[in-house]
Amino acid sequence: MANNLEKNYDPKGFEDRIYKMWEESGAFRGTRDPNKKPFTIVMPPPNITGQLHMGHALDHTLQDVLTRWKRMQGFDALWLPGSDHASIATEVKVADKIRTEEGKTKEEIGREEFLRRAWEWKATYGGMITDQCRKLGDSCDWERERFTMDEGCNRAVTEFFIRLYEKGLIYKGNRIINWCPSCGTSLSDAEVEHEDKNAKYYYIRYPGEDGGEGIVVATSRPETMFADVAIAVHPEDERYRHLVGKNVMLPLTGRAIPVITDSYPDRTKGTGAVKITPAHDPNDFEVGLRHGLEQPKCIDETAKMTALAGPYEGMDRYVCRKAWLSDLKEAGFVVKEEDMVIPLGGCYRCSDVIEPMLSEQWFVRMEELAKPAIEAAKNGDLSHVPERFEKIYLHWLEEIRDWCISRQLWWGHRIPAYYCKDCGEIIVAATAPTVCTTCSGSHIVQDEDVLDTWFSSGLWPFSTLGWPDNTEDLAYYYPTDVLVTGYDIIFFWVVRMVFSALEVMGEVPFHHVYVHGLVRDGEGRKMSKSLGNGVDPLEIIDQYGADALRFMLTTGISPGSDLRFTHDRLESCRNFANKLWNASRFVIMNLQDEDGEFLEIADISAGITQLALREEDKWMLAKANDAVSEITAHMDRYDLALAGQRVYELIWNEYCDWYIELVKPRLYGDDEVDKKVARAVLIKILSDMLAMLHPFMPYITEEIYGFLPNTDGMLIRADWPIYDKAADFPDAVEKMELAMAIIRSIRNIRAEADAGPSRKLRAVILPEAKKKAMLEPILGYVKHLGNLTEITVIEDKAEVPEEVMSAVVDGVEIFIPLDDLLDYPTEFARLKKEEARLEGDIQRLIGKLENPGFVGKAPEQVVAIERDKLAQNKETLEKIKERIVIVEKKL
RNA sequence: GGGGGCAUAGCUCAGUUGGUUAGAGCGCAUGCGUCACAAGCAUGAGGUCGCAGGUUCGAAUCCCGCUGUCCCCACCA
């Protein structure tokens, strides 16, 4: 009974089983092994709002490839998983759910009950996401799984908040913030997305209080006029000098406001005069502060007009704009309208237009925190791969303004600030105080707001390892090695982790930021819910297997660039898995007798080179050995795509296409000793290939590995292959390459002459004297793979048979007698084509070698190679020309 | 307004520090049911590497400019 792989490659038949085996064996677990070096990645926590999408699949596959590779290299590899509570996004989803299912608002349900529902949501979707990670093959340590609102993370958040507060880096203030009227909360600058929109400038006259012409001001937001408190002009602006210090009238309101001077107005923009609305514009706010102006609000938190708008009170901001403009026009105050493209801020969650608004919020003072984060990138403690992303990082930090961290939401970390109702004292503390520290009053209430989600995710690399406690995990695994994330999230998250970590840990949270791109659809569009062009990774896994998906996501792309998702590529990756499957099945089959018992295999424990290796063995070993160093070098540089590509070539083009074919006659032959050697090499190379492919295609490689003899344990724990100096066989490589070139040319002749594979052919070969010795040992390969009945080696041209097609390869002339099949026009065309190619090459080479600059300045080795090439080509051309003369006569 | 990416075969893309005849997958053409694999095998066609300069003995690769295209950032006078 054969003990082999299933006949057909069917990933469904083993992927789940293999994953369970890994997980139950504890292979994913970080053990803080003192004899190993740590390698740590913290998983960017997916939001609990939904399912994993293709972007996660990419992100996770890259992390898993790195983790598995390092684990095999002998590191104590820890990939720490978790999920993010995603304050605003989850709150919106849960509120929606309550509204559709029960027809109630969150206010009707109340804070406590709402939070209970949110936790229910977390229980459902959090579990879904981890199941999806398992399907992908994520080798993360599930026993260390964390959640941004678990007990430890909560403590970390509170501790961090208190520390910053006590250092004066967190303050509460009344300032202009980004307000999303739909979500009903403030947002940080990072959460606002700018987009150019077509809009209008309205030029509106503010008449002089004295009945004069007054001043014309351009604005795109006339509805904010009700909150105007002044008109500012530049102090050196001659046009308005006569008005400075006087009042102008706010049209239709009967309210007079002063004309003031300030450095802020730009004389070249608009009319050079700016209406000052401190409560609804950040620049105006600053101007207002400088001049001690009032800060009235005319738009409220729901984007409706306040009482200040008089008759327009209660109108939506845009309804009011329309009505107000119409009234202004009627009264003749609108001087001009101008079409304009204006960058408008939108909410990153709901796209509603952001209203800059004066509001009392909590802020993090950024200047001092940003400095060390900038420094870390500049001095190399933190590096971005690819490098260009460092610019985004630095730009964001250099331009950063204070970070608004309070959110008017319920789902999140509630701000650890308490107010004494008696004396107004603010107490920031880890636990709720019972009495006021100032007045001893007992009427104490906690701040209603929660913290920005990114405030807690900024702590992720160390909160997940135990901070603020001084845990063993933190000591062993921190700082982490690499953070893998998309470029779209650098300023949201990466910068915050860096400055948060530098502040409390005094060390960067990770040394490398490995940045990847976005997954796009077949047409190059971003995958999005609204376009409905998203592809569910689980469906793809179901269809093609996780390995094919992983391989597609990690190869054929360059680091940091977006990747287009196509079924074509997916299919070719699946085909590759299938190829490996069948090749492995073939190898395993040939290692066993009819009863499925393993046959004897040569012992390689003393080193593969101790065996009686044949030329093809040496060639294969040398090729695989080269691949080991190339692949490892690519991995070291995070060039996963190149590494994966090289494994592919090794497996398909070198092992399957050539080595297996070359070795077949030996497997079926009678030489028992030689058979054992062939088996040993087949297994050695196969297991090395499986190891190097394992990070990319963990399932299939593990499954195959389980069927190989002489392996104990699992591939996931196996050693990464290392370069072996002894496996460098230049002579054998040269011989085998000659054999391959000859075989190719014979196959070419066969194809050109329409001599199908079943047609038995013989060959006559005339080597140059110096190639003769090299030719002898490879004739067997040529005969076998050229599908020849016999090969005759001749020493003299006179022995060349009459009716032949011919080719010249590296100083070896090959003649194939074809008798009735010989078609001279075809042969003539073939030879002429070859002649033209050689002549072109020779011309180019002569040009190069006659250039004194090249000969004088290029490295000796390069010149020597070119010389050899020229000599070789000349000889080959000579021989081709001779053949042309002969064939021409036959035409 | 500021910054960045990309432009290579019909399509989607690789191409590490400049150095053989610029590669792959898919597609295309021809042949092949050969006992691991038709999700395969063999052979082949197909590219003046966006345009114009420069550096160099040598440029797809480095520099400058241009064109096209995509993206990011930017407090809406």
PDB file of N, CA and C in Angstrom, chain A residues 700-778:
ATOM      1  N   ILE A 700       1.090  23.588   1.896  1.00  0.00           N
ATOM      2  CA  ILE A 700       1.487  22.510   0.988  1.00  0.00           C
ATOM      3  C   ILE A 700       2.869  21.988   1.352  1.00  0.00           C
ATOM      4  N   THR A 701       3.748  22.892   1.754  1.00  0.00           N
ATOM      5  CA  THR A 701       5.099  22.439   2.070  1.00  0.00           C
ATOM      6  C   THR A 701       5.100  21.563   3.316  1.00  0.00           C
ATOM      7  N   GLU A 702       4.283  21.942   4.289  1.00  0.00           N
ATOM      8  CA  GLU A 702       4.201  21.128   5.507  1.00  0.00           C
ATOM      9  C   GLU A 702       3.596  19.758   5.198  1.00  0.00           C
ATOM     10  N   GLU A 703       2.575  19.760   4.368  1.00  0.00           N
ATOM     11  CA  GLU A 703       1.912  18.507   4.019  1.00  0.00           C
ATOM     12  C   GLU A 703       2.895  17.560   3.309  1.00  0.00           C
ATOM     13  N   ILE A 704       3.629  18.075   2.366  1.00  0.00           N
ATOM     14  CA  ILE A 704       4.578  17.235   1.638  1.00  0.00           C
ATOM     15  C   ILE A 704       5.688  16.755   2.576  1.00  0.00           C
ATOM     16  N   TYR A 705       6.158  17.666   3.379  1.00  0.00           N
ATOM     17  CA  TYR A 705       7.255  17.352   4.307  1.00  0.00           C
ATOM     18  C   TYR A 705       6.905  16.134   5.171  1.00  0.00           C
ATOM     19  N   GLY A 706       5.638  16.054   5.528  1.00  0.00           N
ATOM     20  CA  GLY A 706       5.187  14.945   6.364  1.00  0.00           C
ATOM     21  C   GLY A 706       5.328  13.583   5.704  1.00  0.00           C
ATOM     22  N   PHE A 707       5.490  13.555   4.407  1.00  0.00           N
ATOM     23  CA  PHE A 707       5.617  12.282   3.699  1.00  0.00           C
ATOM     24  C   PHE A 707       7.068  11.916   3.385  1.00  0.00           C
ATOM     25  N   LEU A 708       7.979  12.835   3.698  1.00  0.00           N
ATOM     26  CA  LEU A 708       9.374  12.558   3.371  1.00  0.00           C
ATOM     27  C   LEU A 708       9.995  11.659   4.437  1.00  0.00           C
ATOM     28  N   PRO A 709      10.890  10.773   4.025  1.00  0.00           N
ATOM     29  CA  PRO A 709      11.603   9.949   4.997  1.00  0.00           C
ATOM     30  C   PRO A 709      12.692  10.772   5.687  1.00  0.00           C
ATOM     31  N   ASN A 710      13.185  10.276   6.748  1.00  0.00           N
ATOM     32  CA  ASN A 710      14.298  10.909   7.456  1.00  0.00           C
ATOM     33  C   ASN A 710      14.000  12.309   7.969  1.00  0.00           C
ATOM     34  N   THR A 711      12.727  12.621   8.128  1.00  0.00           N
ATOM     35  CA  THR A 711      12.441  13.921   8.735  1.00  0.00           C
ATOM     36  C   THR A 711      11.666  13.642  10.012  1.00  0.00           C
ATOM     37  N   ASP A 712      12.016  14.366  11.046  1.00  0.00           N
ATOM     38  CA  ASP A 712      11.188  14.229  12.224  1.00  0.00           C
ATOM     39  C   ASP A 712      10.671  15.604  12.570  1.00  0.00           C
ATOM     40  N   GLY A 713       9.538  15.656  13.165  1.00  0.00           N
ATOM     41  CA  GLY A 713       8.946  16.938  13.504  1.00  0.00           C
ATOM     42  C   GLY A 713       8.322  17.591  12.293  1.00  0.00           C
ATOM     43  N   MET A 714       8.079  18.887  12.445  1.00  0.00           N
ATOM     44  CA  MET A 714       7.354  19.603  11.411  1.00  0.00           C
ATOM     45  C   MET A 714       8.268  20.592  10.711  1.00  0.00           C
ATOM     46  N   LEU A 715       7.880  20.881   9.487  1.00  0.00           N
ATOM     47  CA  LEU A 715       8.661  21.820   8.690  1.00  0.00           C
ATOM     48  C   LEU A 715       8.684  23.206   9.330  1.00  0.00           C
ATOM     49  N   ILE A 716       7.606  23.568   9.970  1.00  0.00           N
ATOM     50  CA  ILE A 716       7.531  24.903  10.577  1.00  0.00           C
ATOM     51  C   ILE A 716       8.671  25.124  11.561  1.00  0.00           C
ATOM     52  N   ARG A 717       9.169  24.019  12.136  1.00  0.00           N
ATOM     53  CA  ARG A 717      10.267  24.120  13.091  1.00  0.00           C
ATOM     54  C   ARG A 717      11.616  23.742  12.483  1.00  0.00           C
ATOM     55  N   ALA A 718      11.613  23.428  11.201  1.00  0.00           N
ATOM     56  CA  ALA A 718      12.858  22.985  10.564  1.00  0.00           C
ATOM     57  C   ALA A 718      13.832  24.146  10.394  1.00  0.00           C
ATOM     58  N   ASP A 719      15.057  23.813  10.062  1.00  0.00           N
ATOM     59  CA  ASP A 719      16.073  24.860   9.880  1.00  0.00           C
ATOM     60  C   ASP A 719      16.021  25.446   8.479  1.00  0.00           C
ATOM     61  N   TRP A 720      16.249  26.706   8.425  1.00  0.00           N
ATOM     62  CA  TRP A 720      16.394  27.391   7.136  1.00  0.00           C
ATOM     63  C   TRP A 720      17.717  26.921   6.525  1.00  0.00           C
ATOM     64  N   PRO A 721      17.732  26.545   5.246  1.00  0.00           N
ATOM     65  CA  PRO A 721      18.974  26.050   4.636  1.00  0.00           C
ATOM     66  C   PRO A 721      20.074  27.113   4.662  1.00  0.00           C
ATOM     67  N   ILE A 722      21.297  26.631   4.777  1.00  0.00           N
ATOM     68  CA  ILE A 722      22.408  27.580   4.723  1.00  0.00           C
ATOM     69  C   ILE A 722      23.365  27.205   3.597  1.00  0.00           C
ATOM     70  N   TYR A 723      24.030  28.193   3.101  1.00  0.00           N
ATOM     71  CA  TYR A 723      24.953  28.011   1.978  1.00  0.00           C
ATOM     72  C   TYR A 723      26.081  27.062   2.379  1.00  0.00           C
ATOM     73  N   ASP A 724      26.398  26.138   1.481  1.00  0.00           N
ATOM     74  CA  ASP A 724      27.403  25.121   1.769  1.00  0.00           C
ATOM     75  C   ASP A 724      28.541  25.252   0.744  1.00  0.00           C
ATOM     76  N   LYS A 725      29.677  25.703   1.236  1.00  0.00           N
ATOM     77  CA  LYS A 725      30.815  25.914   0.314  1.00  0.00           C
ATOM     78  C   LYS A 725      31.154  24.662  -0.482  1.00  0.00           C
ATOM     79  N   ALA A 726      30.974  23.501   0.170  1.00  0.00           N
ATOM     80  CA  ALA A 726      31.369  22.246  -0.471  1.00  0.00           C
ATOM     81  C   ALA A 726      30.478  21.903  -1.659  1.00  0.00           C
ATOM     82  N   ALA A 727      29.309  22.533  -1.718  1.00  0.00           N
ATOM     83  CA  ALA A 727      28.380  22.176  -2.783  1.00  0.00           C
ATOM     84  C   ALA A 727      28.520  23.082  -4.002  1.00  0.00           C
ATOM     85  N   ASP A 728      29.712  23.532  -4.226  1.00  0.00           N
ATOM     86  CA  ASP A 728      29.980  24.412  -5.353  1.00  0.00           C
ATOM     87  C   ASP A 728      30.731  23.561  -6.376  1.00  0.00           C
ATOM     88  N   PHE A 729      30.087  23.246  -7.486  1.00  0.00           N
ATOM     89  CA  PHE A 729      30.722  22.324  -8.440  1.00  0.00           C
ATOM     90  C   PHE A 729      30.816  22.969  -9.822  1.00  0.00           C
ATOM     91  N   PRO A 730      31.758  23.883 -10.007  1.00  0.00           N
ATOM     92  CA  PRO A 730      31.786  24.618 -11.276  1.00  0.00           C
ATOM     93  C   PRO A 730      31.985  23.719 -12.505  1.00  0.00           C
ATOM     94  N   ASP A 731      32.800  22.674 -12.370  1.00  0.00           N
ATOM     95  CA  ASP A 731      33.034  21.807 -13.533  1.00  0.00           C
ATOM     96  C   ASP A 731      31.759  21.097 -13.961  1.00  0.00           C
ATOM     97  N   ALA A 732      31.064  20.568 -12.968  1.00  0.00           N
ATOM     98  CA  ALA A 732      29.837  19.846 -13.280  1.00  0.00           C
ATOM     99  C   ALA A 732      28.795  20.790 -13.862  1.00  0.00           C
ATOM    100  N   VAL A 733      28.755  22.003 -13.329  1.00  0.00           N
ATOM    101  CA  VAL A 733      27.791  22.971 -13.842  1.00  0.00           C
ATOM    102  C   VAL A 733      28.091  23.285 -15.294  1.00  0.00           C
ATOM    103  N   GLU A 734      29.373  23.442 -15.597  1.00  0.00           N
ATOM    104  CA  GLU A 734      29.741  23.753 -16.979  1.00  0.00           C
ATOM    105  C   GLU A 734      29.351  22.605 -17.915  1.00  0.00           C
ATOM    106  N   LYS A 735      29.635  21.403 -17.492  1.00  0.00           N
ATOM    107  CA  LYS A 735      29.304  20.232 -18.321  1.00  0.00           C
ATOM    108  C   LYS A 735      27.801  20.133 -18.534  1.00  0.00           C
ATOM    109  N   MET A 736      27.065  20.266 -17.439  1.00  0.00           N
ATOM    110  CA  MET A 736      25.622  20.103 -17.567  1.00  0.00           C
ATOM    111  C   MET A 736      25.011  21.212 -18.406  1.00  0.00           C
ATOM    112  N   GLU A 737      25.604  22.375 -18.332  1.00  0.00           N
ATOM    113  CA  GLU A 737      25.045  23.449 -19.148  1.00  0.00           C
ATOM    114  C   GLU A 737      25.306  23.228 -20.621  1.00  0.00           C
ATOM    115  N   LEU A 738      26.458  22.628 -20.910  1.00  0.00           N
ATOM    116  CA  LEU A 738      26.724  22.253 -22.300  1.00  0.00           C
ATOM    117  C   LEU A 738      25.702  21.204 -22.740  1.00  0.00           C
ATOM    118  N   ALA A 739      25.494  20.211 -21.889  1.00  0.00           N
ATOM    119  CA  ALA A 739      24.521  19.161 -22.222  1.00  0.00           C
ATOM    120  C   ALA A 739      23.148  19.770 -22.487  1.00  0.00           C
ATOM    121  N   MET A 740      22.750  20.701 -21.647  1.00  0.00           N
ATOM    122  CA  MET A 740      21.423  21.309 -21.788  1.00  0.00           C
ATOM    123  C   MET A 740      21.324  22.112 -23.083  1.00  0.00           C
ATOM    124  N   ALA A 741      22.401  22.811 -23.405  1.00  0.00           N
ATOM    125  CA  ALA A 741      22.398  23.596 -24.641  1.00  0.00           C
ATOM    126  C   ALA A 741      22.275  22.669 -25.849  1.00  0.00           C
ATOM    127  N   ILE A 742      22.983  21.556 -25.808  1.00  0.00           N
ATOM    128  CA  ILE A 742      22.912  20.607 -26.918  1.00  0.00           C
ATOM    129  C   ILE A 742      21.502  20.016 -27.010  1.00  0.00           C
ATOM    130  N   ILE A 743      20.973  19.657 -25.859  1.00  0.00           N
ATOM    131  CA  ILE A 743      19.624  19.075 -25.847  1.00  0.00           C
ATOM    132  C   ILE A 743      18.608  20.063 -26.413  1.00  0.00           C
ATOM    133  N   ARG A 744      18.745  21.321 -26.022  1.00  0.00           N
ATOM    134  CA  ARG A 744      17.817  22.330 -26.534  1.00  0.00           C
ATOM    135  C   ARG A 744      17.926  22.453 -28.047  1.00  0.00           C
ATOM    136  N   SER A 745      19.143  22.418 -28.551  1.00  0.00           N
ATOM    137  CA  SER A 745      19.283  22.611 -29.988  1.00  0.00           C
ATOM    138  C   SER A 745      18.741  21.395 -30.746  1.00  0.00           C
ATOM    139  N   ILE A 746      18.873  20.229 -30.150  1.00  0.00           N
ATOM    140  CA  ILE A 746      18.294  19.044 -30.791  1.00  0.00           C
ATOM    141  C   ILE A 746      16.765  19.131 -30.787  1.00  0.00           C
ATOM    142  N   ARG A 747      16.236  19.576 -29.673  1.00  0.00           N
ATOM    143  CA  ARG A 747      14.777  19.722 -29.600  1.00  0.00           C
ATOM    144  C   ARG A 747      14.286  20.765 -30.597  1.00  0.00           C
ATOM    145  N   ASN A 748      15.106  21.791 -30.758  1.00  0.00           N
ATOM    146  CA  ASN A 748      14.741  22.831 -31.711  1.00  0.00           C
ATOM    147  C   ASN A 748      14.701  22.264 -33.127  1.00  0.00           C
ATOM    148  N   ILE A 749      15.717  21.498 -33.467  1.00  0.00           N
ATOM    149  CA  ILE A 749      15.749  20.884 -34.793  1.00  0.00           C
ATOM    150  C   ILE A 749      14.539  19.978 -34.981  1.00  0.00           C
ATOM    151  N   ARG A 750      14.244  19.242 -33.926  1.00  0.00           N
ATOM    152  CA  ARG A 750      13.110  18.333 -33.983  1.00  0.00           C
ATOM    153  C   ARG A 750      11.808  19.101 -34.246  1.00  0.00           C
ATOM    154  N   ALA A 751      11.652  20.207 -33.555  1.00  0.00           N
ATOM    155  CA  ALA A 751      10.434  20.993 -33.719  1.00  0.00           C
ATOM    156  C   ALA A 751      10.375  21.627 -35.102  1.00  0.00           C
ATOM    157  N   GLU A 752      11.511  22.164 -35.547  1.00  0.00           N
ATOM    158  CA  GLU A 752      11.545  22.829 -36.846  1.00  0.00           C
ATOM    159  C   GLU A 752      11.281  21.839 -37.976  1.00  0.00           C
ATOM    160  N   ALA A 753      11.786  20.634 -37.791  1.00  0.00           N
ATOM    161  CA  ALA A 753      11.670  19.646 -38.855  1.00  0.00           C
ATOM    162  C   ALA A 753      10.375  18.850 -38.755  1.00  0.00           C
ATOM    163  N   ASP A 754       9.556  19.231 -37.771  1.00  0.00           N
ATOM    164  CA  ASP A 754       8.305  18.516 -37.579  1.00  0.00           C
ATOM    165  C   ASP A 754       8.510  17.049 -37.273  1.00  0.00           C
ATOM    166  N   ALA A 755       9.610  16.769 -36.611  1.00  0.00           N
ATOM    167  CA  ALA A 755       9.885  15.388 -36.231  1.00  0.00           C
ATOM    168  C   ALA A 755       9.388  15.178 -34.812  1.00  0.00           C
ATOM    169  N   GLY A 756       8.176  14.742 -34.697  1.00  0.00           N
ATOM    170  CA  GLY A 756       7.527  14.583 -33.403  1.00  0.00           C
ATOM    171  C   GLY A 756       8.306  13.694 -32.463  1.00  0.00           C
ATOM    172  N   PRO A 757       7.972  13.724 -31.196  1.00  0.00           N
ATOM    173  CA  PRO A 757       8.734  13.007 -30.179  1.00  0.00           C
ATOM    174  C   PRO A 757       8.795  11.499 -30.413  1.00  0.00           C
ATOM    175  N   SER A 758       7.788  10.992 -31.096  1.00  0.00           N
ATOM    176  CA  SER A 758       7.785   9.539 -31.276  1.00  0.00           C
ATOM    177  C   SER A 758       8.789   9.113 -32.356  1.00  0.00           C
ATOM    178  N   ARG A 759       9.200  10.045 -33.142  1.00  0.00           N
ATOM    179  CA  ARG A 759      10.134   9.708 -34.204  1.00  0.00           C
ATOM    180  C   ARG A 759      11.541   9.508 -33.636  1.00  0.00           C
ATOM    181  N   LYS A 760      12.085   8.366 -33.893  1.00  0.00           N
ATOM    182  CA  LYS A 760      13.419   8.059 -33.383  1.00  0.00           C
ATOM    183  C   LYS A 760      14.463   8.741 -34.247  1.00  0.00           C
ATOM    184  N   LEU A 761      15.353   9.435 -33.595  1.00  0.00           N
ATOM    185  CA  LEU A 761      16.407  10.128 -34.335  1.00  0.00           C
ATOM    186  C   LEU A 761      17.752   9.696 -33.789  1.00  0.00           C
ATOM    187  N   ARG A 762      18.788   9.865 -34.602  1.00  0.00           N
ATOM    188  CA  ARG A 762      20.148   9.670 -34.095  1.00  0.00           C
ATOM    189  C   ARG A 762      20.918  10.957 -34.342  1.00  0.00           C
ATOM    190  N   ALA A 763      22.022  11.116 -33.663  1.00  0.00           N
ATOM    191  CA  ALA A 763      22.792  12.339 -33.816  1.00  0.00           C
ATOM    192  C   ALA A 763      24.249  12.020 -34.052  1.00  0.00           C
ATOM    193  N   VAL A 764      24.871  12.907 -34.808  1.00  0.00           N
ATOM    194  CA  VAL A 764      26.316  12.812 -35.024  1.00  0.00           C
ATOM    195  C   VAL A 764      26.897  14.100 -34.457  1.00  0.00           C
ATOM    196  N   ILE A 765      27.885  13.976 -33.619  1.00  0.00           N
ATOM    197  CA  ILE A 765      28.422  15.154 -32.955  1.00  0.00           C
ATOM    198  C   ILE A 765      29.906  15.296 -33.237  1.00  0.00           C
ATOM    199  N   LEU A 766      30.275  16.503 -33.628  1.00  0.00           N
ATOM    200  CA  LEU A 766      31.672  16.800 -33.909  1.00  0.00           C
ATOM    201  C   LEU A 766      32.140  17.901 -32.969  1.00  0.00           C
ATOM    202  N   PRO A 767      32.861  17.511 -31.909  1.00  0.00           N
ATOM    203  CA  PRO A 767      33.326  18.525 -30.969  1.00  0.00           C
ATOM    204  C   PRO A 767      34.676  19.090 -31.383  1.00  0.00           C
ATOM    205  N   GLU A 768      34.934  20.311 -30.951  1.00  0.00           N
ATOM    206  CA  GLU A 768      36.295  20.820 -31.056  1.00  0.00           C
ATOM    207  C   GLU A 768      37.153  19.922 -30.186  1.00  0.00           C
ATOM    208  N   ALA A 769      38.426  19.891 -30.500  1.00  0.00           N
ATOM    209  CA  ALA A 769      39.316  18.997 -29.754  1.00  0.00           C
ATOM    210  C   ALA A 769      39.224  19.254 -28.254  1.00  0.00           C
ATOM    211  N   LYS A 770      39.202  20.559 -27.883  1.00  0.00           N
ATOM    212  CA  LYS A 770      39.235  20.869 -26.454  1.00  0.00           C
ATOM    213  C   LYS A 770      37.927  20.553 -25.731  1.00  0.00           C
ATOM    214  N   LYS A 771      36.849  20.368 -26.497  1.00  0.00           N
ATOM    215  CA  LYS A 771      35.565  20.072 -25.857  1.00  0.00           C
ATOM    216  C   LYS A 771      35.318  18.571 -25.739  1.00  0.00           C
ATOM    217  N   LYS A 772      36.200  17.826 -26.337  1.00  0.00           N
ATOM    218  CA  LYS A 772      35.936  16.390 -26.418  1.00  0.00           C
ATOM    219  C   LYS A 772      35.816  15.740 -25.040  1.00  0.00           C
ATOM    220  N   ALA A 773      36.712  16.096 -24.173  1.00  0.00           N
ATOM    221  CA  ALA A 773      36.711  15.487 -22.850  1.00  0.00           C
ATOM    222  C   ALA A 773      35.459  15.859 -22.082  1.00  0.00           C
ATOM    223  N   MET A 774      35.020  17.076 -22.300  1.00  0.00           N
ATOM    224  CA  MET A 774      33.834  17.520 -21.587  1.00  0.00           C
ATOM    225  C   MET A 774      32.588  16.823 -22.109  1.00  0.00           C
ATOM    226  N   LEU A 775      32.632  16.473 -23.376  1.00  0.00           N
ATOM    227  CA  LEU A 775      31.464  15.896 -24.033  1.00  0.00           C
ATOM    228  C   LEU A 775      31.207  14.461 -23.585  1.00  0.00           C
ATOM    229  N   GLU A 776      32.258  13.702 -23.445  1.00  0.00           N
ATOM    230  CA  GLU A 776      32.106  12.276 -23.134  1.00  0.00           C
ATOM    231  C   GLU A 776      31.122  12.005 -21.994  1.00  0.00           C
ATOM    232  N   PRO A 777      31.323  12.630 -20.827  1.00  0.00           N
ATOM    233  CA  PRO A 777      30.452  12.261 -19.698  1.00  0.00           C
ATOM    234  C   PRO A 777      28.995  12.716 -19.829  1.00  0.00           C
ATOM    235  N   ILE A 778      28.691  13.544 -20.815  1.00  0.00           N
ATOM    236  CA  ILE A 778      27.315  14.036 -20.880  1.00  0.00           C
ATOM    237  C   ILE A 778      26.521  13.434 -22.040  1.00  0.00           C
TER     238      ILE A 778
END
